[in-house]
Short mmCIF file of C-alpha atoms and ligand atoms in Angstrom, two decimals:
data_model
loop_
_atom_site.label_atom_id
_atom_site.label_comp_id
_atom_site.label_asym_id
_atom_site.label_seq_id
_atom_site.Cartn_x
_atom_site.Cartn_y
_atom_site.Cartn_z
CA UNK A 13 0.00 0.00 0.00
CA UNK A 14 1.26 3.50 -0.85
CA UNK A 15 2.06 5.44 2.28
CA UNK A 16 2.76 9.13 1.86
CA UNK A 17 6.17 10.33 3.05
CA UNK A 18 5.92 13.57 5.00
CA UNK A 19 8.70 15.65 6.61
CA UNK A 20 7.49 16.14 10.16
CA UNK A 21 10.45 15.16 12.32
CA UNK A 22 13.86 13.59 11.75
CA UNK A 23 12.67 10.77 14.02
CA UNK A 24 10.81 9.42 10.98
CA UNK A 25 13.94 9.27 8.80
CA UNK A 26 16.86 6.91 8.50
CA UNK A 27 20.45 8.08 8.55
CA UNK A 28 20.72 7.36 4.82
CA UNK A 29 17.61 9.37 4.05
CA UNK A 30 18.85 12.36 6.07
CA UNK A 31 22.24 12.29 4.36
CA UNK A 32 20.55 11.85 0.99
CA UNK A 33 18.52 15.03 1.59
CA UNK A 34 21.74 16.81 2.61
CA UNK A 35 23.47 15.64 -0.56
CA UNK A 36 20.58 16.70 -2.81
CA UNK A 37 20.61 20.12 -1.13
CA UNK A 38 24.38 20.52 -1.56
CA UNK A 39 24.16 19.53 -5.24
CA UNK A 40 21.35 22.00 -5.81
CA UNK A 41 23.31 24.71 -3.99
CA UNK A 42 26.41 24.13 -6.12
CA UNK A 43 24.43 24.20 -9.38
CA UNK A 44 22.74 27.36 -8.22
CA UNK A 45 25.98 29.12 -7.21
CA UNK A 46 27.74 28.05 -10.43
CA UNK A 47 24.96 29.58 -12.48
CA UNK A 48 23.86 26.20 -13.81
CA UNK A 49 20.16 25.73 -14.37
CA UNK A 50 18.59 23.76 -11.51
CA UNK A 51 16.47 20.82 -12.61
CA UNK A 52 12.86 22.02 -12.28
CA UNK A 53 11.96 19.29 -9.77
CA UNK A 54 8.81 21.16 -8.74
CA UNK A 55 7.77 22.38 -12.18
CA UNK A 56 4.30 23.93 -12.33
CA UNK A 57 3.60 22.69 -8.82
CA UNK A 58 2.35 24.62 -5.81
CA UNK A 59 3.48 24.73 -2.20
CA UNK A 60 0.86 26.01 0.25
CA UNK A 61 2.53 27.50 3.34
CA UNK A 62 0.41 27.87 6.48
CA UNK A 63 1.92 30.06 9.17
CA UNK A 64 0.34 30.08 12.62
CA UNK A 65 3.49 31.81 13.95
CA UNK A 66 5.81 34.51 12.54
CA UNK A 67 8.74 33.78 10.23
CA UNK A 68 11.42 35.52 8.21
CA UNK A 69 13.78 32.76 7.04
CA UNK A 70 11.40 29.83 6.70
CA UNK A 71 8.83 31.78 4.75
CA UNK A 72 11.28 33.46 2.39
CA UNK A 73 13.41 30.38 1.74
CA UNK A 74 10.46 28.09 1.01
CA UNK A 75 8.83 30.70 -1.21
CA UNK A 76 11.99 31.41 -3.20
CA UNK A 77 12.99 27.73 -3.16
CA UNK A 78 9.67 26.58 -4.69
CA UNK A 79 10.04 29.25 -7.38
CA UNK A 80 13.64 28.26 -8.16
CA UNK A 81 12.51 24.65 -8.61
CA UNK A 82 9.96 25.72 -11.22
CA UNK A 83 6.90 25.99 -9.00
CA UNK A 84 5.28 28.60 -6.82
CA UNK A 85 4.36 29.08 -3.17
CA UNK A 86 1.29 30.47 -1.47
CA UNK A 87 1.63 32.29 1.86
CA UNK A 88 -1.34 31.56 4.11
CA UNK A 89 -1.32 33.29 7.48
CA UNK A 90 -3.77 31.81 9.94
CA UNK A 91 -5.13 35.34 10.39
CA UNK A 92 -6.40 35.20 6.83
CA UNK A 93 -7.60 31.62 6.43
CA UNK A 94 -10.55 29.99 8.16
CA UNK A 95 -8.25 27.77 10.26
CA UNK A 96 -7.60 30.86 12.37
CA UNK A 97 -11.36 31.23 12.96
CA UNK A 98 -11.81 27.66 14.10
CA UNK A 99 -12.20 25.57 10.94
CA UNK A 100 -10.96 22.09 11.81
CA UNK A 101 -7.53 20.84 10.86
CA UNK A 102 -8.97 17.81 9.11
CA UNK A 103 -11.26 19.87 6.88
CA UNK A 104 -8.46 22.34 6.14
CA UNK A 105 -6.11 19.49 5.27
CA UNK A 106 -8.58 17.86 2.88
CA UNK A 107 -9.37 21.14 1.11
CA UNK A 108 -5.82 22.47 0.77
CA UNK A 109 -4.35 19.12 -0.26
CA UNK A 110 -6.99 18.76 -2.95
CA UNK A 111 -5.54 21.86 -4.63
CA UNK A 112 -1.87 22.28 -3.64
CA UNK A 113 0.89 19.76 -4.38
CA UNK A 114 2.74 20.11 -1.07
CA UNK A 115 1.97 21.84 2.21
CA UNK A 116 4.33 23.43 4.72
CA UNK A 117 2.98 24.29 8.16
CA UNK A 118 4.41 26.28 11.06
CA UNK A 119 2.27 25.67 14.09
CA UNK A 120 2.04 25.05 17.84
CA UNK A 121 1.57 21.46 19.06
CA UNK A 122 3.24 18.83 16.89
CA UNK A 123 -0.02 16.86 17.07
CA UNK A 124 -1.60 19.52 14.83
CA UNK A 125 0.88 18.60 12.10
CA UNK A 126 0.31 14.90 12.64
CA UNK A 127 -3.43 15.36 12.34
CA UNK A 128 -3.04 17.51 9.24
CA UNK A 129 -0.81 14.94 7.58
CA UNK A 130 -3.30 12.17 8.37
CA UNK A 131 -5.97 13.93 6.34
CA UNK A 132 -3.71 15.31 3.61
CA UNK A 133 -3.20 13.42 0.37
CA UNK A 134 -0.11 15.50 -0.38
CA UNK A 135 3.22 15.62 1.47
CA UNK A 136 3.35 17.85 4.55
CA UNK A 137 6.47 19.62 5.83
CA UNK A 138 6.98 20.80 9.40
CA UNK A 139 8.09 24.43 9.18
CA UNK A 140 8.42 24.42 13.02
CA UNK A 141 6.25 23.09 15.81
CA UNK A 142 6.57 23.50 19.57
CA UNK A 143 8.45 20.20 19.64
CA UNK A 144 10.58 20.10 16.46
CA UNK A 145 12.21 22.26 13.78
CA UNK A 146 13.59 19.64 11.36
CA UNK A 147 14.08 21.77 8.22
CA UNK A 148 16.47 23.95 10.23
CA UNK A 149 18.64 20.94 11.08
CA UNK A 150 19.14 20.05 7.43
CA UNK A 151 20.51 23.56 6.87
CA UNK A 152 22.61 23.30 10.04
CA UNK A 153 24.15 20.04 8.95
CA UNK A 154 24.94 21.42 5.47
CA UNK A 155 26.66 24.35 7.19
CA UNK A 156 28.69 22.00 9.40
CA UNK A 157 29.80 19.94 6.40
CA UNK A 158 30.81 23.10 4.54
CA UNK A 159 32.90 24.03 7.58
CA UNK A 160 34.65 20.63 7.57
CA UNK A 161 32.56 18.96 10.29
CA UNK A 162 30.44 15.89 9.60
CA UNK A 163 30.14 12.13 9.49
CA UNK A 164 32.85 10.63 7.30
CA UNK A 165 31.01 7.42 6.46
CA UNK A 166 28.87 8.69 3.66
CA UNK A 167 29.50 9.65 0.13
CA UNK A 168 29.58 13.39 -0.15
CA UNK A 169 31.62 16.05 -1.89
CA UNK A 170 33.40 16.99 1.33
CA UNK A 171 36.25 14.78 2.57
CA UNK A 172 38.31 14.51 5.77
CA UNK A 173 35.52 15.81 7.92
CA UNK A 174 35.99 16.21 11.67
CA UNK A 175 33.43 14.05 13.51
CA UNK A 176 30.84 16.35 15.09
CA UNK A 177 30.96 17.04 18.81
CA UNK A 178 28.02 19.38 19.22
CA UNK A 179 27.26 21.45 22.29
CA UNK A 180 23.77 22.96 22.60
CA UNK A 181 23.40 25.50 25.39
CA UNK A 182 20.02 26.93 26.40
CA UNK A 183 16.37 26.04 26.47
CA UNK A 184 15.24 22.42 26.13
CA UNK A 185 13.01 23.45 23.23
CA UNK A 186 12.22 22.47 19.62
CA UNK A 187 15.82 23.17 18.54
CA UNK A 188 17.28 21.06 21.35
CA UNK A 189 14.88 18.24 20.42
CA UNK A 190 15.83 18.50 16.77
CA UNK A 191 19.53 18.29 17.62
CA UNK A 192 18.74 15.18 19.69
CA UNK A 193 17.13 13.61 16.63
CA UNK A 194 19.95 14.55 14.25
CA UNK A 195 22.73 13.34 16.57
CA UNK A 196 20.98 10.12 17.50
CA UNK A 197 20.16 9.26 13.90
CA UNK A 198 23.57 10.12 12.44
CA UNK A 199 25.61 8.83 15.37
CA UNK A 200 27.60 11.77 16.70
CA UNK A 201 28.19 13.25 20.15
CA UNK A 202 25.73 15.82 21.46
CA UNK A 203 25.96 17.57 24.83
CA UNK A 204 22.90 19.53 25.89
CA UNK A 205 23.26 22.07 28.71
CA UNK A 206 20.03 23.52 30.08
CA UNK A 207 19.03 25.09 33.39
CA UNK A 208 17.53 22.46 35.70
CA UNK A 209 13.89 23.38 35.15
CA UNK A 210 14.19 23.83 31.39
CA UNK A 211 15.41 20.44 30.34
CA UNK A 212 14.34 18.67 27.16
CA UNK A 213 11.15 16.62 26.94
CA UNK A 214 11.80 13.27 28.61
CA UNK A 215 9.96 11.21 25.96
CA UNK A 216 11.98 12.81 23.18
CA UNK A 217 15.17 12.20 25.14
CA UNK A 218 14.22 8.54 25.60
CA UNK A 219 13.59 8.24 21.88
CA UNK A 220 17.01 9.75 21.14
CA UNK A 221 18.64 7.30 23.56
CA UNK A 222 16.92 4.43 21.73
CA UNK A 223 18.16 5.66 18.35
CA UNK A 224 21.63 6.23 19.79
CA UNK A 225 21.89 2.55 20.71
CA UNK A 226 21.78 1.74 17.01
CA UNK A 227 23.79 4.65 15.63
CA UNK A 228 26.51 4.84 18.28
CA UNK A 229 25.65 8.44 19.14
CA UNK A 230 26.75 9.78 22.51
CA UNK A 231 24.08 11.89 24.19
CA UNK A 232 24.98 13.83 27.33
CA UNK A 233 22.72 16.06 29.41
CA UNK A 234 24.13 18.58 31.88
CA UNK A 235 23.34 21.82 33.69
CA UNK A 236 26.84 23.17 33.05
CA UNK A 237 27.44 25.12 29.81
CA UNK A 238 31.19 24.97 30.45
CA UNK A 239 31.22 21.18 30.81
CA UNK A 240 29.21 20.86 27.58
CA UNK A 241 31.48 23.18 25.60
CA UNK A 242 34.89 21.60 26.34
CA UNK A 243 36.42 20.43 23.05
CA UNK A 244 33.16 20.73 21.15
CA UNK A 245 33.57 21.64 17.49
CA UNK A 246 30.05 23.05 17.13
CA UNK A 247 28.56 25.34 19.78
CA UNK A 248 24.96 26.33 19.29
CA UNK A 249 22.08 27.94 21.12
CA UNK A 250 18.59 29.31 20.51
CA UNK A 251 16.31 31.94 21.97
CA UNK A 252 15.26 31.40 25.59
CA UNK A 253 11.74 32.56 24.73
CA UNK A 254 10.24 30.56 21.92
CA UNK A 255 7.19 31.76 19.99
CA UNK A 256 4.08 31.27 22.08
CA UNK A 257 6.01 31.22 25.37
CA UNK A 258 6.22 34.95 25.96
CA UNK A 259 4.10 34.94 29.14
CA UNK A 260 6.88 33.88 31.56
CA UNK A 261 9.64 35.84 29.83
CA UNK A 262 10.98 37.77 32.84
CA UNK A 263 11.08 34.67 35.04
CA UNK A 264 12.80 32.63 32.35
CA UNK A 265 15.46 35.26 31.69
CA UNK A 266 16.45 35.09 35.38
CA UNK A 267 16.64 31.30 35.29
CA UNK A 268 18.92 31.39 32.26
CA UNK A 269 21.55 33.61 33.80
CA UNK A 270 24.90 31.89 33.17
CA UNK A 271 23.68 30.27 29.94
CA UNK A 272 24.71 33.02 27.53
CA UNK A 273 27.17 31.84 24.86
CA UNK A 274 30.03 34.32 25.21
CA UNK A 275 33.64 34.30 24.05
CA UNK A 276 34.72 32.36 27.17
CA UNK A 277 32.40 29.51 26.17
CA UNK A 278 33.63 29.59 22.58
CA UNK A 279 37.25 29.42 23.82
CA UNK A 280 36.47 26.13 25.58
CA UNK A 281 35.63 24.53 22.22
CA UNK A 282 38.01 22.95 19.75
CA UNK A 283 38.12 25.75 17.15
CA UNK A 284 34.34 25.54 17.26
CA UNK A 285 31.93 27.05 14.82
CA UNK A 286 28.97 28.89 16.33
CA UNK A 287 25.48 28.19 14.99
CA UNK A 288 22.13 29.77 15.82
CA UNK A 289 18.91 29.22 13.88
CA UNK A 290 18.05 32.93 14.32
CA UNK A 291 16.39 35.20 15.21
CA UNK A 292 19.03 35.88 17.88
CA UNK A 293 18.57 38.05 20.94
CA UNK A 294 22.02 39.50 21.50
CA UNK A 295 22.95 39.93 25.12
CA UNK A 296 20.65 37.09 26.16
CA UNK A 297 21.43 33.63 24.71
CA UNK A 298 24.51 34.92 22.84
CA UNK A 299 26.74 37.96 22.97
CA UNK A 300 27.09 40.35 20.08
CA UNK A 301 30.83 39.66 19.80
CA UNK A 302 30.26 35.91 19.37
CA UNK A 303 27.75 36.44 16.55
CA UNK A 304 30.16 38.86 14.88
CA UNK A 305 33.25 36.66 15.46
CA UNK A 306 35.08 34.46 12.95
CA UNK A 307 33.58 31.42 14.72
CA UNK A 308 30.07 32.45 13.78
CA UNK A 309 28.50 30.81 10.72
CA UNK A 310 24.97 31.98 11.42
CA UNK A 311 24.46 33.84 8.15
CA UNK A 312 25.79 30.95 6.06
CA UNK A 313 23.42 28.77 8.10
CA UNK A 314 20.48 31.09 7.32
CA UNK A 315 21.39 31.15 3.62
CA UNK A 316 21.50 27.35 3.62
CA UNK A 317 17.82 27.22 4.54
CA UNK A 318 17.11 28.10 0.92
CA UNK A 319 19.09 25.15 -0.41
CA UNK A 320 17.97 22.76 2.32
CA UNK A 321 14.34 23.46 1.53
CA UNK A 322 14.87 22.83 -2.18
CA UNK A 323 16.49 19.54 -1.13
CA UNK A 324 13.53 18.62 1.07
CA UNK A 325 10.96 19.45 -1.63
CA UNK A 326 12.96 17.45 -4.19
CA UNK A 327 13.30 14.49 -1.82
CA UNK A 328 9.54 14.41 -1.15
CA UNK A 329 8.78 14.62 -4.87
CA UNK A 330 11.23 11.80 -5.55
CA UNK A 331 10.02 9.63 -2.69
CA UNK A 332 6.29 10.05 -3.20
CA UNK A 333 5.82 10.30 -6.94
CA UNK A 334 8.90 9.17 -8.83
CA UNK A 335 9.10 5.59 -7.66
N1 CP B 27 15.21 29.96 11.97
C1 CP B 27 13.97 30.19 11.58
O1 CP B 27 13.13 29.29 11.44
O2 CP B 27 13.73 31.49 11.33
P1 CP B 27 12.31 32.15 11.07
O3 CP B 27 11.53 32.06 12.34
O4 CP B 27 12.60 33.57 10.67
O5 CP B 27 11.63 31.39 9.97
N1 NVA B 28 12.81 27.99 19.39
C1 NVA B 28 12.41 29.07 18.51
C2 NVA B 28 12.95 28.86 17.13
C3 NVA B 28 12.69 30.00 16.18
C4 NVA B 28 13.13 29.72 14.79
C5 NVA B 28 10.91 29.20 18.50
O1 NVA B 28 10.21 28.18 18.46
O2 NVA B 28 10.41 30.34 18.53
#
């Protein structure tokens, strides 16, 4: 029986599939930068993009990416569609998927995406949920590989890569969960440092530990940013106040004192690159001088969203329709 492949979380993907998406994205990026015509993998097709939360990078990169692949994208803010006035997810999914060829959704609970995908007869992409932000991790991994850090047991253009030792400092949020999925699927070392009361979701951690048993990943949880950063070659963080969590902002900021990635943290790493999905709040989770330093690859990382998303769209087209 045909079962639709969606892109909701890296937990649903094998290591080979993740690296395949990375490779497609890198190939597309190189063609694009060398002025070669990109294969129109999404020719005359439409990507409907539903945003229940704000976005700069995700919106722009999916919209431009769909266009560069020969198709077009539709921006649908929940303020303007009936979903925002209470129309059910299942009805919305059936209607939109009867017209569009692919749907990207940025939403709150991950279960909203799961329900949408259940009723959609077209592939659905998670453009961020409270629990996961998987498209970001494809761009992050491309950025790592371009900086000479990555798994060496797969066939890619980049050779002699340093095996990732990633240190995530900050909130146990959708980015932390997505790093847990990437590390545990690919098999590298991830240290996550959060304040005590802001740890990652325990079910997601358990899942990562299960995956790590197969991949050989090393997953470490700590409350010490310094301990996590020692000899890491990637140091990353994210906002302390994710979208939809603004109500306890002042309290949270106090709890996160000591978790700012500053130059002293970067110095503990092994010539580490600094990543941040952005938007960044300078002076909170990261200092201005770290973002502006030679270690920082955050703008390359943001640019790579464009190529990652073309890779994800192409993969879903290939997987679902070109069997
Ligand atoms: N990193 C990221 O998803 O950025 P936006 O919220 O601007 O889309
Ligand atoms: N954790 C952040 C990521 C923003 C791209 C949020 O969910 O708001």
